[in-house]
Coordinates of C-alpha atoms in Angstrom, one line a residue:
X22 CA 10.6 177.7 26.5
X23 CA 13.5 174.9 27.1
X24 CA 14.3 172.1 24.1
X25 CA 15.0 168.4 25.3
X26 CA 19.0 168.0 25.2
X27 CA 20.6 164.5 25.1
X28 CA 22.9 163.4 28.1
X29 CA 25.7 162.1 26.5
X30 CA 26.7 160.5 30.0
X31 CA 30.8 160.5 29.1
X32 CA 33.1 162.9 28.7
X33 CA 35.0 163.2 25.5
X34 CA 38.8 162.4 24.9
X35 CA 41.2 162.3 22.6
X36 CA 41.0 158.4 21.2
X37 CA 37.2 159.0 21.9
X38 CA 36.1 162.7 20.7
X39 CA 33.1 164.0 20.9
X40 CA 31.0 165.6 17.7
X41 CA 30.1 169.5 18.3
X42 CA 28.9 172.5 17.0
X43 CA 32.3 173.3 15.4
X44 CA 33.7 170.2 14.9
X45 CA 35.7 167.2 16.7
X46 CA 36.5 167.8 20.5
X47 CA 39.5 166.4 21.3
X48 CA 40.2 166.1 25.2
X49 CA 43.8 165.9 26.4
X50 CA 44.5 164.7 29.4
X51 CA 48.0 165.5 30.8
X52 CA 49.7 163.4 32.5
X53 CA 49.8 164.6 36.4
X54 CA 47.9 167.8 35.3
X55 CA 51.1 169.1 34.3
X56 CA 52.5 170.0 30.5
X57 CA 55.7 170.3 29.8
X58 CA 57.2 173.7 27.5
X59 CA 57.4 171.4 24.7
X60 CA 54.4 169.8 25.0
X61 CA 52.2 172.8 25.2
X62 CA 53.6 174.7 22.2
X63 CA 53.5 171.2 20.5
X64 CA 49.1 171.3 21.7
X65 CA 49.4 174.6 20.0
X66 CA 51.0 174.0 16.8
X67 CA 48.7 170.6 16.4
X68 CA 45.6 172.6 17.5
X69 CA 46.6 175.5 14.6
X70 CA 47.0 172.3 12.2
X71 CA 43.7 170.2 13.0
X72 CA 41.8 172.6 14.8
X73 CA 39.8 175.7 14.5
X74 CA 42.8 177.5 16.8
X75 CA 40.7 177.6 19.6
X76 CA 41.1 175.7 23.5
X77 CA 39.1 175.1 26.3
X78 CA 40.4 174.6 29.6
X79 CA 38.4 171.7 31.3
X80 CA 36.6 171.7 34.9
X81 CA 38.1 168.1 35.4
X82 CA 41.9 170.0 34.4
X83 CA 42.3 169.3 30.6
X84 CA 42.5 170.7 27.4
X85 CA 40.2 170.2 24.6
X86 CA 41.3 171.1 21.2
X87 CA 38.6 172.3 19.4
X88 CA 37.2 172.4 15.8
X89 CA 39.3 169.1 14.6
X90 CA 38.2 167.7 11.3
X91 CA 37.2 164.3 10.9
X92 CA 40.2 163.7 8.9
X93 CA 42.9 165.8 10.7
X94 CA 41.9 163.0 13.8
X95 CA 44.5 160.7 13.0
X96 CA 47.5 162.8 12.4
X97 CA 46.4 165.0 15.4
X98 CA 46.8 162.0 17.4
X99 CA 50.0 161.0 16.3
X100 CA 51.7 164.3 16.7
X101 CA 49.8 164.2 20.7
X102 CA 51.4 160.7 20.9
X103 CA 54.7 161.7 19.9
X104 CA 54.8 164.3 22.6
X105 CA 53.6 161.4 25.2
X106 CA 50.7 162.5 25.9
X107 CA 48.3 159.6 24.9
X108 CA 46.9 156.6 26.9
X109 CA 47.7 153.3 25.0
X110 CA 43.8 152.5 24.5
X111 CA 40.7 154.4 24.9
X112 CA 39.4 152.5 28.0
X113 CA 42.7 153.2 29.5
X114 CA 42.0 156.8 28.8
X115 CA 38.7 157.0 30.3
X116 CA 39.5 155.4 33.4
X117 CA 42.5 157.5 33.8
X118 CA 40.2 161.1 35.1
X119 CA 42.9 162.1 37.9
X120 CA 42.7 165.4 38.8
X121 CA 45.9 166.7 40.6
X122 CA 46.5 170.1 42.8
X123 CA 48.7 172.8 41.4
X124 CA 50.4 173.4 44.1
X125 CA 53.5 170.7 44.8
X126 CA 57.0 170.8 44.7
X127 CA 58.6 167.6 42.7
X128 CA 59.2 164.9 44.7
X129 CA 56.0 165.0 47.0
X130 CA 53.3 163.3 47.3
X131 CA 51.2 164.5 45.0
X132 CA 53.6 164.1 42.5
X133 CA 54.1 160.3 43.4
X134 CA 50.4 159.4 43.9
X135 CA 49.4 161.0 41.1
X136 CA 52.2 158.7 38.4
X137 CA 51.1 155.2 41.2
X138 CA 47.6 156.0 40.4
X139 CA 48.1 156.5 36.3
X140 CA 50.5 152.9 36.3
X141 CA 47.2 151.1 38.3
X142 CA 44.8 152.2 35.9
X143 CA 46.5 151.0 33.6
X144 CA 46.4 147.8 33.7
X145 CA 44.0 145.1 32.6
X146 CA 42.5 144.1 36.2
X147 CA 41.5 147.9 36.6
X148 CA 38.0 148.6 38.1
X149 CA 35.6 149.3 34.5
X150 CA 34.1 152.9 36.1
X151 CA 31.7 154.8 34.8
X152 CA 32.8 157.5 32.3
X153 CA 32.5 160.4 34.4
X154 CA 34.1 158.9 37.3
X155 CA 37.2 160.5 38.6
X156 CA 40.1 161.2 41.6
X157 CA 41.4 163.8 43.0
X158 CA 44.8 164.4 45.2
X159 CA 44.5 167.1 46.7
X160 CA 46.9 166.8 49.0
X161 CA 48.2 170.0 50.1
X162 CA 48.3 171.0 53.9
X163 CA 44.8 172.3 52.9
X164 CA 42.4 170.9 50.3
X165 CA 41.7 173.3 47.2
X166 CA 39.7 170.7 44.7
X167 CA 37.1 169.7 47.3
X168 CA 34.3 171.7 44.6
X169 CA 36.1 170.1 41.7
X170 CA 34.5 167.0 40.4
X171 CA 36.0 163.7 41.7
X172 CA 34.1 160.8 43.0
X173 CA 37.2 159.5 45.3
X174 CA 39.9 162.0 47.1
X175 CA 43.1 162.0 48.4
X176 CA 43.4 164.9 51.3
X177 CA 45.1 165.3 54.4
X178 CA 43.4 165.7 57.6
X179 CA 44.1 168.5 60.3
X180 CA 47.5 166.9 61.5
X181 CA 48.7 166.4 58.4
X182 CA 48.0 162.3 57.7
X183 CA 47.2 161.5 54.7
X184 CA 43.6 160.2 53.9
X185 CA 41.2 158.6 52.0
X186 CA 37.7 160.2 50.9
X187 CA 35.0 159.0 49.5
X188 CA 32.9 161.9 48.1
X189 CA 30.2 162.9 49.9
X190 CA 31.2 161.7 53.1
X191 CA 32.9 164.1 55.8
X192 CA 35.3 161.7 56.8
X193 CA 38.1 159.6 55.3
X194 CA 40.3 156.8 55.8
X195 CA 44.0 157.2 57.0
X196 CA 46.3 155.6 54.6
X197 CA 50.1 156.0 53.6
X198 CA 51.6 156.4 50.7
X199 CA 52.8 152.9 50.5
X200 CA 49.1 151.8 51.4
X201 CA 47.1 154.6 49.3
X202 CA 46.7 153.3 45.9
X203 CA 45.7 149.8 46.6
X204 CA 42.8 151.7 49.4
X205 CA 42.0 154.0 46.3
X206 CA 41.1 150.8 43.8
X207 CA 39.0 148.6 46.6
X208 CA 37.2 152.0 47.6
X209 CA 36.5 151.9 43.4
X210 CA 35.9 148.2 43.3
X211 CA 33.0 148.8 46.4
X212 CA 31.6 151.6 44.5
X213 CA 31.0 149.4 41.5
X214 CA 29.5 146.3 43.9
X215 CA 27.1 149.3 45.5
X216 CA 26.0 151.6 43.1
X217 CA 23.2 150.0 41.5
X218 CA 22.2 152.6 38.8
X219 CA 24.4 155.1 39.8
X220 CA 27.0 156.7 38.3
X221 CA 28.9 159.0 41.0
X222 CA 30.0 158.1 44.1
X223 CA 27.9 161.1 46.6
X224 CA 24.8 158.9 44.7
X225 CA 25.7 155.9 46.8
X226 CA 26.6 157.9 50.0
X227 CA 23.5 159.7 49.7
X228 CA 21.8 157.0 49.4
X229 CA 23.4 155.5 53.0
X230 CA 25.5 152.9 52.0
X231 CA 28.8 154.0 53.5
X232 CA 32.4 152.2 52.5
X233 CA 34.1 151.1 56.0
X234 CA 37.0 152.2 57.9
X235 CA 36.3 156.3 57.2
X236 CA 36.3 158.4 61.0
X237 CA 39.2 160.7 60.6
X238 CA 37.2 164.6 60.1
X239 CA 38.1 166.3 56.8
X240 CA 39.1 169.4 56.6
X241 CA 36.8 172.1 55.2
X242 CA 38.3 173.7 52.0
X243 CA 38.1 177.4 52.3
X244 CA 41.2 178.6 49.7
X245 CA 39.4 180.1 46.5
X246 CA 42.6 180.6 44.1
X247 CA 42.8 183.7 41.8
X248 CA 45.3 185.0 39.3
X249 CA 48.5 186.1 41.6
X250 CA 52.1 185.1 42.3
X251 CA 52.9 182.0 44.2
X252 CA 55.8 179.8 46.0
X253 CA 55.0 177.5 42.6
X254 CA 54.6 179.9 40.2
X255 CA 52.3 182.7 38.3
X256 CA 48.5 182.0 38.3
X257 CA 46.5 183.7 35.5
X258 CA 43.1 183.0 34.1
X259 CA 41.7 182.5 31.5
X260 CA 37.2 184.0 30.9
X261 CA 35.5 181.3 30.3
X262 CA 38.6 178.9 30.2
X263 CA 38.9 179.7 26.4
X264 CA 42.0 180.7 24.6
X265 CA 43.7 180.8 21.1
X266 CA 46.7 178.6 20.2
X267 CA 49.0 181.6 20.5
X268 CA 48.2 182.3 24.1
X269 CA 49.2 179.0 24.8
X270 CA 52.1 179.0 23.3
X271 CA 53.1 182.4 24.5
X272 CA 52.5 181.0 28.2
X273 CA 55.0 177.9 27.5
X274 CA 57.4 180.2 26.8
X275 CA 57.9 181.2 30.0
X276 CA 57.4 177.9 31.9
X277 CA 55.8 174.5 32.5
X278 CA 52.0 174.8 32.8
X279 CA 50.0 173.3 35.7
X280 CA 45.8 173.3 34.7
X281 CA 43.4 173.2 36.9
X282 CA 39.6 173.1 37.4
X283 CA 39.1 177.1 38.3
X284 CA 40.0 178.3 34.7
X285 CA 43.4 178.8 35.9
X286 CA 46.7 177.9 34.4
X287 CA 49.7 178.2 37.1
X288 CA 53.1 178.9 35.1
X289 CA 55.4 176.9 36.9
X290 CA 58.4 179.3 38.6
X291 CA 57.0 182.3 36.7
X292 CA 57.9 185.3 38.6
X293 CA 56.7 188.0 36.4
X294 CA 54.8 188.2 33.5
X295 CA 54.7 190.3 30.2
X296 CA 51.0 191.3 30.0
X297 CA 49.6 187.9 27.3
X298 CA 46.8 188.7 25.3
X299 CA 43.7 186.5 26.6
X300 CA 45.3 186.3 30.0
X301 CA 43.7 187.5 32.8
X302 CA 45.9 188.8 35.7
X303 CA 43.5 190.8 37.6
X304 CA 42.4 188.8 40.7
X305 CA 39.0 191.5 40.7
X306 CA 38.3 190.3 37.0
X307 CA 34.6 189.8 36.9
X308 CA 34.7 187.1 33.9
X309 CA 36.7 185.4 36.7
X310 CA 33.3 184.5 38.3
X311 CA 31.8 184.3 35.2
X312 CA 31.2 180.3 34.2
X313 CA 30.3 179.9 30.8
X314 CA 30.0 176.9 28.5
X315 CA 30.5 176.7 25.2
X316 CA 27.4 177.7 24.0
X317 CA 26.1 178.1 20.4
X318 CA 27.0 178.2 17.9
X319 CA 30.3 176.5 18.6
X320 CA 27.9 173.7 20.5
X321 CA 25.2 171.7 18.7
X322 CA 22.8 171.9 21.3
X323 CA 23.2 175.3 22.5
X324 CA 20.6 177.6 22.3
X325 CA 22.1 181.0 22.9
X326 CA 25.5 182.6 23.0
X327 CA 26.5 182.1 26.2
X328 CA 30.2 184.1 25.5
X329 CA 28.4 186.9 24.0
X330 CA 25.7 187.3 27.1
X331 CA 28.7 187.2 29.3
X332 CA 30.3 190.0 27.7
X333 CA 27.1 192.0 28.2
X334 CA 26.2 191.0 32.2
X335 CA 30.0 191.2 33.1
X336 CA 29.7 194.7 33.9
X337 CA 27.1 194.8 35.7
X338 CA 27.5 192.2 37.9
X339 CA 27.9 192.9 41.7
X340 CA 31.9 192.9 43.2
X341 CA 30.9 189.4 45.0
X342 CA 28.5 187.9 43.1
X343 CA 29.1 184.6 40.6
X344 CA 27.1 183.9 37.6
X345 CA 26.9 180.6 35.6
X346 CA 25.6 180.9 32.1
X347 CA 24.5 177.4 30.3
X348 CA 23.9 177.3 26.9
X349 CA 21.3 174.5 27.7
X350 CA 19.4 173.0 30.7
X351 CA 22.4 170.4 30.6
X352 CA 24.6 172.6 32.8
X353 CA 28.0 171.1 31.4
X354 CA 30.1 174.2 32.9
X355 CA 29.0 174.1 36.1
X356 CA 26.9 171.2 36.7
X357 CA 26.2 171.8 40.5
X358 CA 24.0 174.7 42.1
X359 CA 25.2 178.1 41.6
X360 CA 24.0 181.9 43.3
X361 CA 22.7 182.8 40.2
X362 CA 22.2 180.6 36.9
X363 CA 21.1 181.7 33.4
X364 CA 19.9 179.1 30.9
X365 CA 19.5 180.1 27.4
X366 CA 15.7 178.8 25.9
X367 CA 14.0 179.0 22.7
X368 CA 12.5 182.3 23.5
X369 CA 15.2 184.3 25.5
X370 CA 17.0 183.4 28.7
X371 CA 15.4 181.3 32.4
X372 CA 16.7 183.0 35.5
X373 CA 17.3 180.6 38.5
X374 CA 18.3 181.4 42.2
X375 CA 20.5 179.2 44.2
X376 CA 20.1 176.2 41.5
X377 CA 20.9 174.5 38.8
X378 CA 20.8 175.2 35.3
X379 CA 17.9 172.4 34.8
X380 CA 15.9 173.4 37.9
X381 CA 12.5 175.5 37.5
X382 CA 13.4 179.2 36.7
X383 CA 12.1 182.4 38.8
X384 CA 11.9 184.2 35.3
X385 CA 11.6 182.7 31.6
X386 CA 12.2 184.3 28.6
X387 CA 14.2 187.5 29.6
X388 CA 16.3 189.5 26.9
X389 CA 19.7 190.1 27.7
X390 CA 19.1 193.6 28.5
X391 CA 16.2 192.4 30.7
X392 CA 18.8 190.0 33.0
X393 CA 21.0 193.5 33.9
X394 CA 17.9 194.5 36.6
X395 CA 18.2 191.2 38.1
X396 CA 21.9 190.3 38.6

């Protein structure tokens, strides 16, 4: 059986947590998706002050200290705003969901759009966008965040040029740099004029009202990143996205940290490692396709241990296969259909195909031992 969860319908911060199983979440969202040494060891030490010692890697590229007590908030948010790493007001926080590729060098665009876009946002004339509402520049010579969430998209098209995106569509608009950020905010300010009830972009598209001046083919995202050595660094992951203050810590000691959606964490100009505990470097790692939430009893409404299950299936799950585990029919991990979707219930676990976690099971109320036969 399945229990009615409420849609909160906004994402937490860290002016604006969010109440859960084990206390405050408190979101933090860097600035260009990048932490400096300090300020990650600074996250860690706040988090081992406030917090339960425990952080989750966000699918949008944040962290989220968790377990912060109602009257740690305050002094958690003025050691965050010492490090810089707090908007000046809680709208200006939630407007400002930019999701940034891992993979630039300083100096290009990526770097530039993503600090134009921040300053915009900013300011008082900024479109008021739904909470959930985000961008992504992805602007690499081939798009990696095209299955991240993001509602509009910087990417470059097959010759290079820089474009425009509005998701859902399969074409974008060519735009400069110089020209980019003002395109990005009147695409926002004709979503907000078109959406009627909705709340993501690919809601309007679907519904075939299509923003003007888009013909230039996107290219198809095909990289899937995994834990390795690149030109920008050391990427290692992370099961689940979870790890203890010390692993963070330990990771900052060896270089600035990029996050990303993919439950990655690149280690900028890392070149090798000591093996970190929590860390995965083993690009074959099953808990790598593994997506989890929370589940209970850190999350109010969960209804099963999602970690725990995960720990059971992960061996027994095929070389190519992925898995997403919700604690709930909410499907916060991994909102989107997935191969293969458990969904805890009242009464054991829902087994869906090729859906998500919401969407009518093949099999209700399966033990855990039961799900092995049918991964």
């Amino acid at each position: 059986m399945t229990a009615t969860h409420k849609v909160k319908g906004w994402c937490p911060g860290a002016l604006r947590p969010m109440m859960s199983g084990d206390g405050l979440v408190v979101r933090v969202r860097p600035f260009g998706g990048r932490l400096r040494r300090a300020q990650a060891d600074g996250i860690a030490s706040l988090a081992a002050a406030h917090g339960n010692g425990l952080l989750d890697l966000s699918s949008r590229g944040n962290i989220q200290i968790r377990g912060v007590r109602e009257d740690s908030h305050a002094p958690l948010i003025e050691g965050l705003t010492a490090m810089g790493l707090i908007d000046p007001t809680p709208e200006i926080e939630s407007r400002r969901n930019i999701l940034v590729t891992p993979f630039w060098r300083p100096g290009e665009d990526a770097e530039v759009l993503s600090a134009l876009l921040t300053e915009q946002l900013a300011l008082a004339n900024a479109p008021d966008l739904p909470g959930k509402f985000g961008f992504a520049i992805d602007t690499g010579a081939e798009p990696v965040l095209q299955n991240a969430s993001a509602d509009i998209r910087f990417e470059r098209d097959a010759g290079g040029g820089l474009m425009l995106v509005a998701d859902g569509m399969a074409q974008g608009r060519p735009v400069t740099v110089d020209t980019a950020i003002e395109a990005a905010l009147s695409l926002a300010h004709w979503f907000i004029e078109n959406a009627g009830g909705a709340t993501r972009m690919k809601q309007v598209i679907a519904d075939g009202r299509i923003p003007d001046g888009a013909f230039i083919p996107r290219q198809a995202g095909r990289a899937t990143p995994k834990p390795g050595y690149t030109p920008h660094g050391a990427l290692v992951g992370l099961a689940f996205g979870k790890m203890q203050v010390e692993t963070l810590s330990t990771l900052a000691k060896h270089g600035g940290l990029r996050l990303t959606p993919w439950r990655l964490v690149l280690v900028e100009s890392a070149r090798q490692l000591p093996d970190v505990a929590g860390v995965i470097t083993d690009p074959n790692n099953p808990f790598l396709r593994i997506t989890a939430c929370t589940g209970a009893p850190r999350c109010s409404q969960g209804l099963g241990d999602t970690h725990k299950l995960a720990q059971h299936l992960a061996p027994h799950l095929g070389d190519h296969k992925t898995l997403h585990i919700s604690g709930c029919s909410k499907g916060c991990a991994h909102p989107r259909p997935a191969p293969l979707t458990i969904t805890a219930q009242t009464d054991g676990f829902a087994l869906i195909r090729d859906g998500k976690a919401s969407d009518p099971p093949q099999h209700n109320g399966l033990s855990a031992d039961a799900l092995k036969d049918h991964l």
